Amino acid sequence: MANDEGPTRIQVKNRGLILEAGLDVFSTDGFRGATLDGIAKAAGLSKPNVLYYFGSKEAIYRALLDTLLDTWLDPLRALDPEGEPLEEFLGYVRRKLVLARDFPRESRLFAGEILRGAPLMADALAGDLRQLVDARCEVIRAWMTSGRLAPSDPHHLVFSVWALTQHYADFEVQVAAVLGPERDRWAEAEAHLVEHFRRVLVMRRVSHNDRSP
């Protein structure tokens, strides 16, 4: 596919066309519903041309997944243990929502892989993803222990961010249908989610009258 000097410009272009088409098809039809014919048509290439670059449908799918996990973990990596706890966590919420807004096809591709049991990502989920989540949850737990954030389970807190932000990408059609075209759903979502997690995480001062007898 490539000579000793590396891939040619047309090879780089065609490979990019195939991956872009694969992302469209897989995120819409899922792995089982996607076909090489459909990917070739979306890429504007012949099926034999697609097979020249990728030997199978699974090879295209794997190539997309290989680049996805790093992108998906970047917002959590950016959480700074030395920063102000509340603003760091709310920044994480914002970054996850921006990721859902800017990469909805990738979000649906990831969700589809998880829903089918993550056969190609199980090792990465149990490795890189778990290690990063565990490390950042220890940071969040330390913030809670020191009284800088209200106590809760850090892992389930992170799961809540995933669920509430990725919903806007994975169920975009539903959200758009309910809210209608006149509303800025992403701006509204950011305002709502930031306020929601602020209320969850801010240490509430309990007055004498609020205390249980």
Coordinates of N, CA and C in Angstrom, one line a residue:
M1 N 0.8 -1.2 0.0 CA 0.0 0.0 0.0 C 0.9 1.3 0.0
A2 N 2.0 1.2 0.6 CA 2.9 2.4 0.6 C 4.3 1.9 0.2
N3 N 5.0 2.9 -0.5 CA 6.4 2.6 -0.9 C 7.3 2.9 0.3
D4 N 8.6 2.8 0.0 CA 9.6 3.0 1.1 C 9.6 4.4 1.6
E5 N 9.1 5.3 0.7 CA 9.1 6.8 1.1 C 7.8 7.1 1.8
G6 N 7.0 6.2 2.1 CA 5.7 6.4 2.8 C 4.6 6.5 1.8
P7 N 3.3 6.6 2.3 CA 2.2 6.7 1.4 C 2.1 8.0 0.6
T8 N 1.6 7.8 -0.6 CA 1.5 9.0 -1.5 C 0.3 9.9 -1.1
R9 N 0.2 11.0 -1.7 CA -0.8 12.0 -1.3 C -2.2 11.4 -1.6
I10 N -2.3 10.7 -2.7 CA -3.6 10.1 -3.0 C -4.0 8.9 -2.1
Q11 N -3.0 8.2 -1.6 CA -3.2 7.1 -0.7 C -3.7 7.7 0.7
V12 N -3.0 8.8 1.1 CA -3.5 9.4 2.3 C -4.9 9.9 2.2
K13 N -5.2 10.5 1.1 CA -6.5 11.1 0.8 C -7.6 10.0 0.8
N14 N -7.3 8.9 0.1 CA -8.3 7.8 0.0 C -8.5 7.1 1.4
R15 N -7.4 6.9 2.1 CA -7.5 6.3 3.4 C -8.4 7.2 4.3
G16 N -8.2 8.5 4.2 CA -9.0 9.5 5.0 C -10.5 9.4 4.6
L17 N -10.7 9.3 3.3 CA -12.1 9.2 2.8 C -12.8 8.0 3.3
I18 N -12.1 6.9 3.4 CA -12.6 5.6 3.8 C -13.0 5.7 5.3
L19 N -12.0 6.2 6.1 CA -12.3 6.3 7.5 C -13.5 7.3 7.8
E20 N -13.5 8.4 7.1 CA -14.7 9.3 7.3 C -16.0 8.7 6.9
A21 N -16.0 7.9 5.8 CA -17.2 7.2 5.4 C -17.5 6.1 6.4
G22 N -16.5 5.4 6.9 CA -16.8 4.4 7.9 C -17.4 4.9 9.1
L23 N -16.9 6.1 9.6 CA -17.4 6.7 10.8 C -18.9 7.0 10.6
D24 N -19.3 7.6 9.4 CA -20.7 7.9 9.1 C -21.5 6.6 9.1
V25 N -21.0 5.6 8.5 CA -21.8 4.4 8.3 C -21.9 3.6 9.6
F26 N -20.8 3.4 10.3 CA -20.9 2.7 11.6 C -21.7 3.4 12.7
S27 N -21.6 4.8 12.7 CA -22.3 5.5 13.7 C -23.8 5.5 13.4
T28 N -24.2 5.3 12.2 CA -25.6 5.3 11.8 C -26.2 3.9 11.8
D29 N -25.5 2.9 11.3 CA -26.0 1.6 11.1 C -25.5 0.6 12.1
G30 N -24.5 0.9 12.9 CA -23.9 0.0 13.8 C -22.9 -0.9 13.1
F31 N -22.1 -1.7 13.9 CA -21.2 -2.6 13.2 C -21.9 -3.7 12.4
R32 N -22.9 -4.3 12.9 CA -23.6 -5.4 12.2 C -24.3 -4.9 11.0
G33 N -24.9 -3.7 11.0 CA -25.6 -3.1 9.9 C -24.7 -2.5 8.8
A34 N -23.5 -2.2 9.1 CA -22.6 -1.6 8.2 C -22.1 -2.6 7.2
T35 N -21.9 -2.2 5.9 CA -21.4 -3.1 4.9 C -20.2 -2.4 4.2
L36 N -19.4 -3.2 3.6 CA -18.3 -2.6 2.8 C -18.8 -1.8 1.6
D37 N -19.9 -2.4 1.0 CA -20.5 -1.7 -0.1 C -21.0 -0.3 0.3
G38 N -21.6 -0.2 1.5 CA -22.1 1.1 2.0 C -21.0 2.1 2.3
I39 N -19.9 1.6 2.8 CA -18.8 2.4 3.1 C -18.1 2.9 1.8
A40 N -18.0 2.0 0.9 CA -17.4 2.4 -0.4 C -18.2 3.4 -1.1
K41 N -19.6 3.3 -1.1 CA -20.4 4.3 -1.7 C -20.3 5.6 -1.0
A42 N -20.3 5.6 0.3 CA -20.2 6.9 1.1 C -18.8 7.5 0.8
A43 N -17.8 6.7 0.6 CA -16.4 7.3 0.3 C -16.3 7.7 -1.1
G44 N -17.2 7.3 -2.0 CA -17.0 7.6 -3.4 C -15.9 6.8 -4.1
L45 N -15.7 5.6 -3.6 CA -14.7 4.7 -4.1 C -15.3 3.3 -4.4
S46 N -14.6 2.6 -5.2 CA -15.1 1.2 -5.5 C -14.8 0.3 -4.3
K47 N -15.5 -0.8 -4.2 CA -15.3 -1.7 -3.1 C -13.9 -2.3 -3.2
P48 N -13.4 -2.7 -4.4 CA -12.0 -3.2 -4.4 C -11.0 -2.2 -4.0
N49 N -11.2 -0.9 -4.3 CA -10.3 0.2 -3.8 C -10.3 0.3 -2.3
V50 N -11.5 0.1 -1.7 CA -11.5 0.1 -0.2 C -10.7 -1.0 0.3
L51 N -10.9 -2.2 -0.3 CA -10.2 -3.4 0.2 C -8.7 -3.3 0.0
Y52 N -8.3 -2.4 -0.9 CA -6.8 -2.2 -1.1 C -6.2 -1.6 0.2
Y53 N -7.0 -0.7 0.8 CA -6.5 0.0 2.0 C -6.8 -0.7 3.3
F54 N -8.0 -1.4 3.3 CA -8.4 -2.1 4.5 C -8.9 -3.4 4.1
G55 N -8.4 -4.5 4.7 CA -8.8 -5.8 4.2 C -10.2 -6.3 4.6
S56 N -10.9 -5.6 5.4 CA -12.2 -6.0 5.8 C -13.0 -4.8 6.5
K57 N -14.2 -5.0 6.7 CA -15.1 -4.1 7.4 C -14.5 -3.9 8.8
E58 N -14.1 -5.0 9.5 CA -13.6 -4.9 10.8 C -12.3 -4.1 10.9
A59 N -11.5 -4.2 9.9 CA -10.2 -3.4 9.9 C -10.5 -1.9 9.9
I60 N -11.5 -1.5 9.2 CA -11.9 -0.1 9.2 C -12.4 0.3 10.6
Y61 N -13.3 -0.5 11.1 CA -13.9 -0.3 12.4 C -12.8 -0.3 13.5
R62 N -11.8 -1.2 13.4 CA -10.7 -1.2 14.4 C -9.9 0.1 14.3
A63 N -9.6 0.6 13.1 CA -8.8 1.8 12.9 C -9.5 3.0 13.5
L64 N -10.9 3.0 13.4 CA -11.6 4.1 14.0 C -11.6 4.0 15.6
L65 N -11.7 2.8 16.1 CA -11.7 2.7 17.5 C -10.3 3.0 18.1
D66 N -9.3 2.6 17.4 CA -7.9 2.8 17.9 C -7.7 4.3 18.2
T67 N -8.3 5.2 17.4 CA -8.0 6.6 17.7 C -9.1 7.3 18.6
L68 N -10.1 6.5 18.9 CA -11.2 7.1 19.6 C -11.0 7.2 21.1
L69 N -10.4 6.1 21.7 CA -10.3 6.1 23.2 C -9.5 7.3 23.7
D70 N -8.4 7.6 23.0 CA -7.6 8.7 23.5 C -8.4 10.0 23.5
T71 N -9.1 10.2 22.4 CA -10.0 11.4 22.3 C -11.0 11.4 23.4
W72 N -11.5 10.3 23.7 CA -12.6 10.2 24.8 C -12.1 10.4 26.2
L73 N -10.8 10.1 26.4 CA -10.2 10.3 27.7 C -9.6 11.6 27.9
D74 N -9.4 12.4 26.9 CA -8.7 13.7 27.0 C -9.4 14.6 28.0
P75 N -10.7 14.8 28.1 CA -11.3 15.7 29.0 C -11.0 15.3 30.5
L76 N -10.9 14.0 30.8 CA -10.6 13.6 32.1 C -9.2 13.8 32.4
R77 N -8.3 13.5 31.4 CA -6.9 13.8 31.6 C -6.6 15.2 32.0
A78 N -7.4 16.1 31.5 CA -7.2 17.6 31.7 C -7.6 18.0 33.1
L79 N -8.2 17.2 33.8 CA -8.6 17.6 35.2 C -7.3 17.7 36.0
D80 N -7.1 18.9 36.6 CA -5.8 19.2 37.3 C -5.9 19.0 38.8
P81 N -5.2 18.0 39.3 CA -5.2 17.8 40.8 C -4.8 19.0 41.6
E82 N -4.1 19.9 41.0 CA -3.6 21.1 41.8 C -4.6 22.3 41.7
G83 N -5.6 22.1 40.9 CA -6.6 23.2 40.6 C -7.6 23.3 41.7
E84 N -8.5 24.3 41.5 CA -9.6 24.5 42.5 C -10.6 23.4 42.2
P85 N -11.0 22.6 43.2 CA -11.8 21.4 42.9 C -13.1 21.6 42.2
L86 N -13.9 22.6 42.6 CA -15.2 22.7 42.0 C -15.0 23.2 40.6
E87 N -14.2 24.1 40.3 CA -14.0 24.6 38.9 C -13.3 23.6 38.1
E88 N -12.5 22.8 38.6 CA -11.9 21.7 37.8 C -12.9 20.7 37.4
F89 N -13.8 20.3 38.3 CA -14.8 19.3 38.0 C -15.8 19.9 37.0
L90 N -16.2 21.1 37.2 CA -17.2 21.7 36.3 C -16.6 21.9 34.9
G91 N -15.3 22.2 34.9 CA -14.5 22.3 33.6 C -14.6 20.9 32.9
Y92 N -14.5 19.8 33.7 CA -14.6 18.5 33.1 C -15.9 18.3 32.5
V93 N -17.0 18.7 33.2 CA -18.4 18.6 32.6 C -18.5 19.3 31.3
R94 N -18.0 20.5 31.3 CA -18.0 21.4 30.0 C -17.3 20.7 28.9
R95 N -16.1 20.2 29.2 CA -15.3 19.5 28.1 C -16.0 18.3 27.6
K96 N -16.6 17.5 28.5 CA -17.3 16.3 28.0 C -18.5 16.7 27.1
L97 N -19.2 17.8 27.5 CA -20.3 18.2 26.7 C -19.9 18.7 25.3
V98 N -18.7 19.5 25.3 CA -18.2 19.9 24.0 C -17.8 18.8 23.2
L99 N -17.2 17.7 23.8 CA -16.9 16.5 23.0 C -18.1 15.9 22.4
A100 N -19.2 15.8 23.1 CA -20.4 15.3 22.6 C -21.0 16.1 21.5
R101 N -20.9 17.4 21.6 CA -21.4 18.3 20.6 C -20.5 18.3 19.3
D102 N -19.2 18.2 19.4 CA -18.3 18.3 18.3 C -18.1 16.9 17.6
F103 N -18.3 15.9 18.4 CA -18.0 14.5 17.9 C -19.1 13.6 18.1
P104 N -20.3 13.9 17.6 CA -21.5 13.0 17.9 C -21.4 11.7 17.2
R105 N -20.8 11.6 16.1 CA -20.6 10.3 15.4 C -19.7 9.4 16.2
E106 N -18.6 10.0 16.7 CA -17.7 9.2 17.5 C -18.3 8.7 18.8
S107 N -19.2 9.5 19.4 CA -19.9 9.2 20.6 C -20.8 8.0 20.3
R108 N -21.5 8.0 19.2 CA -22.4 6.9 18.8 C -21.6 5.6 18.5
L109 N -20.5 5.8 17.8 CA -19.6 4.7 17.5 C -19.2 4.0 18.8
F110 N -18.7 4.8 19.8 CA -18.3 4.3 21.1 C -19.4 3.6 21.8
A111 N -20.6 4.2 21.8 CA -21.8 3.6 22.5 C -22.2 2.3 21.8
G112 N -22.1 2.2 20.5 CA -22.4 1.0 19.8 C -21.5 -0.1 20.2
E113 N -20.2 0.2 20.3 CA -19.2 -0.8 20.7 C -19.5 -1.3 22.1
I114 N -19.8 -0.4 23.0 CA -20.1 -0.8 24.4 C -21.3 -1.7 24.4
L115 N -22.4 -1.3 23.7 CA -23.6 -2.0 23.7 C -23.5 -3.5 23.1
R116 N -22.5 -3.7 22.3 CA -22.4 -5.1 21.8 C -21.3 -5.8 22.6
G117 N -21.0 -5.3 23.8 CA -20.1 -6.1 24.7 C -18.7 -5.7 24.6
A118 N -18.4 -4.6 23.8 CA -17.0 -4.2 23.7 C -16.0 -5.3 23.3
P119 N -16.3 -6.1 22.3 CA -15.4 -7.2 21.9 C -14.0 -6.7 21.5
L120 N -13.9 -5.5 20.9 CA -12.7 -5.0 20.4 C -12.0 -4.0 21.4
M121 N -12.8 -3.6 22.4 CA -12.2 -2.5 23.3 C -12.1 -3.0 24.8
A122 N -12.4 -4.3 25.0 CA -12.5 -4.7 26.4 C -11.1 -4.5 27.1
D123 N -10.0 -4.8 26.4 CA -8.7 -4.7 27.1 C -8.4 -3.2 27.4
A124 N -8.8 -2.3 26.4 CA -8.5 -0.9 26.6 C -9.4 -0.4 27.8
L125 N -10.6 -0.8 27.8 CA -11.5 -0.4 28.9 C -11.0 -0.8 30.3
A126 N -10.5 -2.0 30.4 CA -10.0 -2.5 31.6 C -8.6 -2.0 31.9
G127 N -7.9 -1.5 30.9 CA -6.6 -1.0 31.1 C -6.5 0.5 31.2
D128 N -6.3 1.2 30.0 CA -6.1 2.6 30.0 C -7.3 3.4 30.6
L129 N -8.5 3.0 30.3 CA -9.7 3.8 30.8 C -9.8 3.6 32.3
R130 N -9.7 2.4 32.8 CA -9.9 2.1 34.2 C -8.8 2.8 35.0
Q131 N -7.6 2.7 34.5 CA -6.4 3.3 35.2 C -6.6 4.8 35.4
L132 N -7.0 5.5 34.3 CA -7.2 6.9 34.4 C -8.4 7.3 35.3
V133 N -9.5 6.6 35.1 CA -10.7 6.9 35.9 C -10.3 6.7 37.4
D134 N -9.7 5.6 37.7 CA -9.3 5.3 39.1 C -8.4 6.4 39.7
A135 N -7.4 6.8 38.9 CA -6.5 7.9 39.4 C -7.2 9.2 39.6
R136 N -8.1 9.6 38.7 CA -8.8 10.8 38.8 C -9.9 10.7 40.0
C137 N -10.4 9.6 40.2 CA -11.4 9.4 41.2 C -10.7 9.5 42.6
E138 N -9.4 9.1 42.7 CA -8.7 9.3 43.9 C -8.5 10.8 44.2
V139 N -8.2 11.5 43.2 CA -8.1 13.0 43.3 C -9.4 13.6 43.8
I140 N -10.5 13.2 43.2 CA -11.8 13.7 43.6 C -12.1 13.3 45.0
R141 N -11.8 12.0 45.4 CA -12.1 11.6 46.7 C -11.3 12.4 47.8
A142 N -10.0 12.7 47.4 CA -9.2 13.5 48.3 C -9.8 14.9 48.5
W143 N -10.3 15.5 47.5 CA -11.0 16.8 47.6 C -12.2 16.7 48.5
M144 N -13.0 15.6 48.4 CA -14.1 15.4 49.2 C -13.7 15.1 50.7
T145 N -12.7 14.3 50.9 CA -12.2 14.0 52.3 C -11.8 15.3 53.0
S146 N -11.2 16.2 52.2 CA -10.7 17.4 52.8 C -11.8 18.5 53.0
G147 N -13.0 18.2 52.6 CA -14.1 19.1 52.7 C -14.2 20.1 51.6
R148 N -13.5 20.0 50.5 CA -13.5 20.9 49.4 C -14.6 20.7 48.4
L149 N -15.1 19.4 48.4 CA -16.3 19.1 47.7 C -17.2 18.3 48.6
A150 N -18.5 18.3 48.3 CA -19.5 17.5 49.0 C -19.2 16.1 48.8
P151 N -19.4 15.2 49.8 CA -19.1 13.8 49.6 C -20.1 13.1 48.7
S152 N -19.5 12.2 47.9 CA -20.3 11.2 47.1 C -19.4 10.2 46.6
D153 N -19.8 9.2 45.8 CA -19.0 8.2 45.3 C -18.3 8.8 44.0
P154 N -17.0 8.9 43.9 CA -16.4 9.6 42.8 C -16.6 8.8 41.5
H155 N -16.6 7.5 41.5 CA -16.8 6.7 40.3 C -18.2 7.0 39.7
H156 N -19.2 6.9 40.6 CA -20.6 7.1 40.1 C -20.8 8.6 39.7
L157 N -20.1 9.5 40.3 CA -20.1 10.9 39.9 C -19.6 11.0 38.4
V158 N -18.5 10.3 38.1 CA -18.0 10.4 36.8 C -18.9 9.7 35.8
F159 N -19.5 8.6 36.2 CA -20.5 7.9 35.4 C -21.7 8.8 35.0
S160 N -22.1 9.6 36.0 CA -23.2 10.5 35.8 C -22.8 11.6 34.8
V161 N -21.6 12.0 34.8 CA -21.1 13.0 33.8 C -21.2 12.4 32.4
W162 N -20.7 11.1 32.3 CA -20.8 10.4 31.0 C -22.2 10.3 30.5
A163 N -23.1 9.9 31.4 CA -24.5 9.6 31.0 C -25.2 10.9 30.6
L164 N -25.0 12.0 31.3 CA -25.7 13.2 31.1 C -25.2 14.0 29.9
T165 N -23.9 13.9 29.6 CA -23.3 14.6 28.5 C -23.5 13.9 27.2
Q166 N -23.2 12.6 27.2 CA -23.2 11.8 26.0 C -24.7 11.6 25.5
H167 N -25.6 11.7 26.4 CA -27.0 11.6 26.0 C -27.3 12.6 24.8
Y168 N -26.7 13.8 24.9 CA -27.1 14.8 23.9 C -26.5 14.5 22.5
A169 N -25.5 13.6 22.4 CA -25.0 13.1 21.1 C -25.7 11.8 20.7
D170 N -25.8 10.8 21.7 CA -26.3 9.5 21.3 C -27.8 9.5 21.0
F171 N -28.5 10.5 21.7 CA -29.9 10.6 21.4 C -30.3 12.0 20.9
E172 N -29.4 12.5 20.0 CA -29.5 13.8 19.5 C -30.8 14.0 18.7
V173 N -31.3 13.1 18.0 CA -32.5 13.2 17.2 C -33.7 13.4 18.2
Q174 N -33.7 12.6 19.3 CA -34.8 12.8 20.3 C -34.7 14.1 21.0
V175 N -33.5 14.5 21.4 CA -33.4 15.8 22.1 C -33.9 17.0 21.1
A176 N -33.4 16.9 19.9 CA -33.8 17.9 18.9 C -35.3 18.0 18.7
A177 N -35.9 16.8 18.6 CA -37.4 16.7 18.4 C -38.2 17.3 19.5
V178 N -37.7 17.0 20.8 CA -38.4 17.5 21.9 C -38.2 19.0 22.1
L179 N -37.0 19.5 21.9 CA -36.7 21.0 22.2 C -37.1 21.8 21.0
G180 N -37.1 21.3 19.8 CA -37.4 22.0 18.6 C -36.2 22.8 18.1
P181 N -36.3 23.3 16.8 CA -35.1 24.0 16.2 C -34.8 25.4 16.8
E182 N -35.8 26.0 17.5 CA -35.6 27.3 17.9 C -34.8 27.5 19.2
R183 N -34.5 26.4 19.8 CA -33.8 26.4 21.1 C -32.3 26.0 20.9
D184 N -31.4 26.6 21.6 CA -30.0 26.3 21.5 C -29.8 25.2 22.6
R185 N -29.9 23.9 22.1 CA -29.9 22.8 23.1 C -28.5 22.7 23.8
W186 N -27.5 23.0 23.1 CA -26.1 22.8 23.7 C -25.8 23.9 24.7
A187 N -26.2 25.1 24.4 CA -26.1 26.2 25.5 C -26.9 25.9 26.7
E188 N -28.2 25.5 26.4 CA -29.1 25.2 27.5 C -28.5 24.0 28.3
A189 N -28.0 23.0 27.6 CA -27.5 21.8 28.3 C -26.3 22.2 29.2
E190 N -25.4 23.0 28.7 CA -24.2 23.4 29.5 C -24.7 24.2 30.8
A191 N -25.6 25.1 30.6 CA -26.1 25.9 31.8 C -26.7 24.9 32.8
H192 N -27.5 24.0 32.3 CA -28.2 23.1 33.2 C -27.3 22.2 33.9
L193 N -26.4 21.5 33.2 CA -25.5 20.5 33.8 C -24.5 21.2 34.7
V194 N -23.9 22.3 34.4 CA -23.0 23.0 35.3 C -23.7 23.3 36.6
E195 N -24.9 23.8 36.5 CA -25.7 24.2 37.7 C -26.0 22.9 38.5
H196 N -26.4 21.8 37.8 CA -26.7 20.6 38.4 C -25.5 20.0 39.2
F197 N -24.4 20.0 38.6 CA -23.2 19.4 39.3 C -22.7 20.4 40.4
R198 N -22.9 21.7 40.2 CA -22.5 22.6 41.2 C -23.3 22.3 42.5
R199 N -24.6 22.1 42.3 CA -25.4 21.8 43.5 C -25.1 20.5 44.2
V200 N -24.6 19.5 43.3 CA -24.2 18.2 43.9 C -22.9 18.3 44.7
L201 N -22.0 19.2 44.3 CA -20.7 19.2 44.8 C -20.4 20.3 45.8
V202 N -21.2 21.3 45.9 CA -20.9 22.4 46.8 C -21.3 21.9 48.2
M203 N -20.4 22.1 49.2 CA -20.7 21.8 50.6 C -21.8 22.7 51.1
R204 N -22.9 22.1 51.5 CA -24.0 22.9 52.0 C -23.8 23.2 53.5
R205 N -24.0 24.4 53.9 CA -23.9 24.8 55.3 C -25.3 24.5 55.9
V206 N -25.3 23.6 56.9 CA -26.6 23.2 57.6 C -26.8 24.1 58.8
S207 N -27.9 24.8 58.8 CA -28.2 25.6 59.9 C -28.8 24.8 61.1
H208 N -28.9 25.4 62.2 CA -29.4 24.7 63.4 C -30.8 24.2 63.2
N209 N -31.6 25.0 62.5 CA -33.0 24.7 62.2 C -33.2 23.5 61.2
D210 N -32.1 23.3 60.4 CA -32.2 22.3 59.3 C -31.9 20.9 59.9
R211 N -31.2 20.9 61.1 CA -30.7 19.6 61.6 C -31.9 18.8 62.1
S212 N -31.7 17.5 61.8 CA -32.8 16.5 62.3 C -32.7 16.5 63.8
P213 N -33.9 16.3 64.4 CA -33.9 16.2 65.9 C -33.1 15.0 66.4

